[in-house]
Amino acid sequence: NLLQLKLWNKYRVSNIPSLIFIDACTGKVVCRNGLLVIRDDPEGLEFPWGPKPFSEVVAGPLLRNNGQTLDSSALEGSHVGVYFSAHWCPPCRSLTRVLVESYRKIKEAGQKFEILFVSADRSEDSFKQYFSEMPWVAVPYADEARRSRLNRLYGIQGIPTLIVLDSKGDVITRQGRVEVLNDIECREFPWHPKPVLELTDSNAVQLNEGPCLVLFVDSEDDGESEAAKQLIQPIAEKIIAKYKAKEEEA
């Protein structure tokens, strides 16, 4: 049972069935969304299903909500938020309202930022209705294969999910939803992960994603809170550096 629990924690499994492919030589995760892989590639033509660069997976035409199309190469050189969402999901709709404002603020500040909507809507009409509220670009709803490949690339297990990429297409954070809700003024954009966070309603979701250290302090005394942060900050930084060296998520 302890071994099972360790495996659930190590691979951040939050629902079942879950199928994760691992490189036996290095122990690294090759693909988190194995169920999508075997659905999309039943013949195993893409084996060993390793991660591909974002630019390769996203390649093709993208839509604006006025019907215009542009090539995915237009995203190059920008930070990109890959937004997995659907109109039928109430938390998605409330995040979209905040995200529209955040997107506007970041663009007005002169930052190169684009958002790519990857729909999980149940029909083209529903997609069109939802996308009409969005000022950014989307993968065409009819291109189910490309939407599925993006889900596979980031191991999406639930929506809404916002993955923030740097201008090279590498992941800055998988917790874009939390970052947007915690930073309404977008002062921290592009939201590089902090080693130590203050626990809030919106970031508590991260407690489900792996082992966490929660330090309780007397909130009446701000000095104590700051001293506690100074105590655990170097420890947290060391742990993050260790995982970064191994090219793994901490």
Coordinates of C-alpha atoms in Angstrom, one line a residue:
N1 CA 0.0 0.0 0.0
L2 CA 2.9 2.4 0.8
L3 CA 4.5 1.7 -2.5
Q4 CA 1.2 2.3 -4.3
L5 CA 0.8 5.6 -2.5
K6 CA 4.4 6.6 -3.5
L7 CA 3.6 5.8 -7.1
W8 CA 0.4 7.8 -7.1
N9 CA 2.3 10.8 -5.5
K10 CA 5.3 10.5 -7.8
Y11 CA 3.3 10.6 -11.0
R12 CA 0.6 13.0 -9.6
V13 CA -2.3 10.8 -10.5
S14 CA -5.5 12.6 -9.6
N15 CA -8.0 10.3 -11.4
I16 CA -8.4 6.8 -12.8
P17 CA -8.0 5.1 -15.1
S18 CA -4.5 6.6 -15.8
L19 CA -1.8 5.2 -18.0
I20 CA 1.7 6.7 -17.9
F21 CA 4.6 5.7 -20.1
I22 CA 8.1 5.8 -18.7
D23 CA 11.6 5.4 -20.2
A24 CA 12.9 2.3 -18.5
C25 CA 16.5 3.4 -18.8
T26 CA 16.2 6.9 -17.2
G27 CA 12.9 6.5 -15.3
K28 CA 11.7 9.7 -16.8
V29 CA 8.0 10.1 -17.9
V30 CA 7.7 9.9 -21.6
C31 CA 3.9 10.5 -21.7
R32 CA 1.3 11.2 -19.0
N33 CA -1.8 10.7 -21.1
G34 CA -1.3 7.1 -22.2
L35 CA -5.1 6.6 -22.6
L36 CA -5.2 9.3 -25.3
V37 CA -2.1 7.8 -27.0
I38 CA -3.7 4.3 -27.4
R39 CA -6.9 5.9 -28.6
D40 CA -5.2 8.2 -31.2
D41 CA -2.4 5.7 -32.2
P42 CA -3.8 2.2 -31.9
E43 CA -1.3 0.9 -34.4
G44 CA 1.6 2.2 -32.4
L45 CA 3.0 4.1 -35.4
E46 CA 4.3 7.0 -33.2
F47 CA 5.9 4.7 -30.6
P48 CA 7.7 5.5 -28.2
W49 CA 5.4 8.4 -27.8
G50 CA 8.0 10.8 -26.4
P51 CA 7.3 14.5 -26.0
K52 CA 7.6 16.6 -29.1
P53 CA 8.4 20.4 -29.2
F54 CA 5.3 22.6 -28.8
S55 CA 6.0 24.2 -32.3
E56 CA 5.8 20.8 -33.9
V57 CA 2.6 19.7 -32.1
V58 CA 0.7 23.0 -32.7
A59 CA 1.8 23.3 -36.3
G60 CA -1.0 24.3 -38.7
P61 CA -3.7 27.1 -39.1
L62 CA -5.1 28.8 -36.0
L63 CA -8.4 30.8 -35.8
R64 CA -9.5 34.2 -34.6
N65 CA -13.1 34.6 -33.5
N66 CA -13.8 36.8 -36.5
G67 CA -13.1 33.9 -38.8
Q68 CA -9.6 35.0 -39.8
T69 CA -6.9 32.3 -39.9
L70 CA -3.2 32.6 -39.2
D71 CA -0.3 30.2 -39.2
S72 CA 0.9 28.8 -35.8
S73 CA 4.4 30.2 -36.7
A74 CA 2.9 33.6 -35.6
L75 CA 3.3 32.4 -32.0
E76 CA 7.0 32.2 -32.3
G77 CA 8.9 34.7 -30.1
S78 CA 5.9 35.2 -27.8
H79 CA 5.1 33.9 -24.4
V80 CA 2.1 31.6 -24.9
G81 CA -0.7 30.5 -22.6
V82 CA -2.1 27.2 -23.7
Y83 CA -5.7 27.3 -22.4
F84 CA -7.6 24.0 -22.0
S85 CA -11.2 24.9 -21.3
A86 CA -14.9 24.3 -22.3
H87 CA -18.1 26.3 -22.1
W88 CA -20.0 23.5 -20.2
C89 CA -17.6 23.8 -17.2
P90 CA -18.5 26.7 -14.8
P91 CA -15.0 27.1 -13.4
C92 CA -13.7 27.5 -17.0
R93 CA -16.2 30.3 -17.7
S94 CA -15.3 32.2 -14.6
L95 CA -11.6 31.9 -15.3
T96 CA -12.1 33.0 -18.9
R97 CA -13.7 36.3 -17.7
V98 CA -10.6 37.0 -15.5
L99 CA -8.2 35.8 -18.2
V100 CA -9.6 38.2 -20.8
E101 CA -8.7 41.1 -18.5
S102 CA -5.3 39.7 -17.7
Y103 CA -4.6 39.2 -21.4
R104 CA -5.5 42.8 -22.1
K105 CA -3.3 44.2 -19.3
I106 CA -0.3 42.1 -20.4
K107 CA -0.7 43.2 -24.0
E108 CA -1.2 46.9 -23.0
A109 CA 2.1 46.7 -21.0
G110 CA 3.9 45.9 -24.3
Q111 CA 4.6 42.2 -23.5
K112 CA 4.7 39.7 -26.3
F113 CA 2.0 37.3 -25.1
E114 CA -0.6 35.1 -26.9
I115 CA -3.2 32.7 -25.6
L116 CA -4.1 29.5 -27.5
F117 CA -7.5 28.1 -26.7
V118 CA -7.7 24.2 -26.9
S119 CA -11.4 23.4 -26.7
A120 CA -13.0 20.5 -24.8
D121 CA -16.5 21.6 -25.9
R122 CA -19.0 19.0 -26.9
S123 CA -20.0 20.6 -30.2
E124 CA -18.8 23.1 -32.8
D125 CA -21.7 25.4 -31.9
S126 CA -20.7 25.4 -28.3
F127 CA -17.1 26.1 -29.2
K128 CA -18.1 29.0 -31.4
Q129 CA -20.3 30.5 -28.7
Y130 CA -17.5 30.3 -26.1
F131 CA -14.7 31.4 -28.5
S132 CA -16.7 34.5 -29.4
E133 CA -15.9 35.8 -25.9
M134 CA -12.2 35.4 -26.4
P135 CA -9.8 37.9 -27.9
W136 CA -7.0 35.3 -28.7
V137 CA -6.5 32.4 -31.0
A138 CA -7.7 28.8 -31.1
V139 CA -7.0 25.4 -32.6
P140 CA -9.9 24.8 -35.0
Y141 CA -12.5 22.7 -33.3
A142 CA -12.7 20.3 -36.3
D143 CA -9.0 19.5 -35.9
E144 CA -9.6 16.9 -33.2
A145 CA -6.2 15.2 -33.8
R146 CA -4.2 18.4 -33.0
R147 CA -6.4 19.2 -29.9
S148 CA -5.7 15.6 -28.7
R149 CA -2.0 15.9 -29.3
L150 CA -1.8 19.1 -27.2
N151 CA -3.7 17.3 -24.4
R152 CA -1.2 14.5 -24.6
L153 CA 1.8 16.8 -24.7
Y154 CA 0.9 18.4 -21.4
G155 CA -0.8 15.4 -19.7
I156 CA -4.0 17.3 -19.1
Q157 CA -6.1 15.6 -16.4
G158 CA -8.8 18.3 -15.9
I159 CA -10.0 21.7 -17.0
P160 CA -9.6 24.6 -16.8
T161 CA -5.8 24.3 -17.2
L162 CA -3.5 27.1 -18.4
I163 CA 0.1 26.2 -19.3
V164 CA 2.4 29.1 -19.6
L165 CA 5.3 28.7 -22.1
D166 CA 8.3 30.9 -22.7
S167 CA 9.2 32.3 -26.1
K168 CA 11.1 29.1 -26.9
G169 CA 8.0 26.9 -26.2
D170 CA 9.4 25.5 -22.8
V171 CA 7.0 25.3 -19.8
I172 CA 7.3 28.1 -17.3
T173 CA 4.4 26.9 -15.2
R174 CA 1.5 24.4 -15.4
Q175 CA -0.3 26.5 -12.7
G176 CA -1.4 29.4 -14.9
R177 CA -4.9 29.3 -13.5
V178 CA -3.6 29.8 -10.0
E179 CA -1.2 32.5 -11.1
V180 CA -3.8 34.5 -13.0
L181 CA -6.3 34.4 -10.0
N182 CA -3.6 35.3 -7.5
D183 CA -2.1 38.1 -9.6
I184 CA -5.0 40.1 -11.0
E185 CA -2.7 43.1 -11.9
C186 CA -0.3 40.7 -13.7
R187 CA 2.7 42.2 -12.0
E188 CA 4.4 38.7 -11.7
F189 CA 3.9 37.8 -15.4
P190 CA 5.2 35.4 -16.9
W191 CA 4.7 33.7 -13.5
H192 CA 8.0 31.8 -12.9
P193 CA 7.3 29.4 -10.0
K194 CA 8.2 30.7 -6.5
P195 CA 10.0 28.3 -4.1
V196 CA 7.7 29.4 -1.2
L197 CA 4.0 30.4 -1.6
E198 CA 1.6 31.8 0.9
L199 CA -1.4 29.3 1.0
T200 CA -4.6 30.8 -0.5
D201 CA -8.0 29.4 -1.6
S202 CA -6.9 29.6 -5.2
N203 CA -3.5 27.9 -4.9
A204 CA -4.6 25.2 -2.4
V205 CA -5.2 22.9 -5.5
Q206 CA -1.4 22.4 -5.6
L207 CA -1.7 20.4 -2.3
N208 CA -3.2 17.6 -4.5
E209 CA -0.3 17.5 -6.9
G210 CA 2.5 16.0 -4.8
P211 CA 4.2 16.1 -1.4
C212 CA 4.0 19.6 0.2
L213 CA 5.5 21.1 3.3
V214 CA 2.9 23.4 5.0
L215 CA 4.4 25.7 7.7
F216 CA 1.8 27.3 10.1
V217 CA 2.8 30.6 11.7
D218 CA 1.1 33.1 13.9
S219 CA -0.6 35.4 11.4
E220 CA -1.0 38.2 14.0
D221 CA 2.7 38.8 13.8
D222 CA 4.0 39.7 10.4
G223 CA 7.6 39.5 11.6
E224 CA 7.2 35.9 12.5
S225 CA 5.7 35.1 9.0
E226 CA 8.7 36.8 7.3
A227 CA 11.2 35.0 9.6
A228 CA 9.6 31.6 8.8
K229 CA 9.8 32.4 5.0
Q230 CA 13.5 33.2 5.4
L231 CA 14.0 29.9 7.2
I232 CA 12.4 27.7 4.5
Q233 CA 13.3 29.7 1.3
P234 CA 16.9 28.4 1.0
I235 CA 15.7 24.8 1.6
A236 CA 13.0 25.2 -1.1
E237 CA 15.5 26.7 -3.5
K238 CA 17.9 23.9 -3.0
I239 CA 15.2 21.3 -3.7
I240 CA 14.0 23.1 -6.9
A241 CA 17.6 23.4 -8.1
K242 CA 18.2 19.6 -7.6
Y243 CA 15.1 18.7 -9.7
K244 CA 16.0 21.3 -12.3
A245 CA 19.4 19.7 -12.7
K246 CA 17.7 16.3 -13.3
E247 CA 15.2 18.1 -15.7
E248 CA 12.3 16.9 -13.6
E249 CA 9.4 18.7 -12.0
A250 CA 10.1 19.4 -8.3

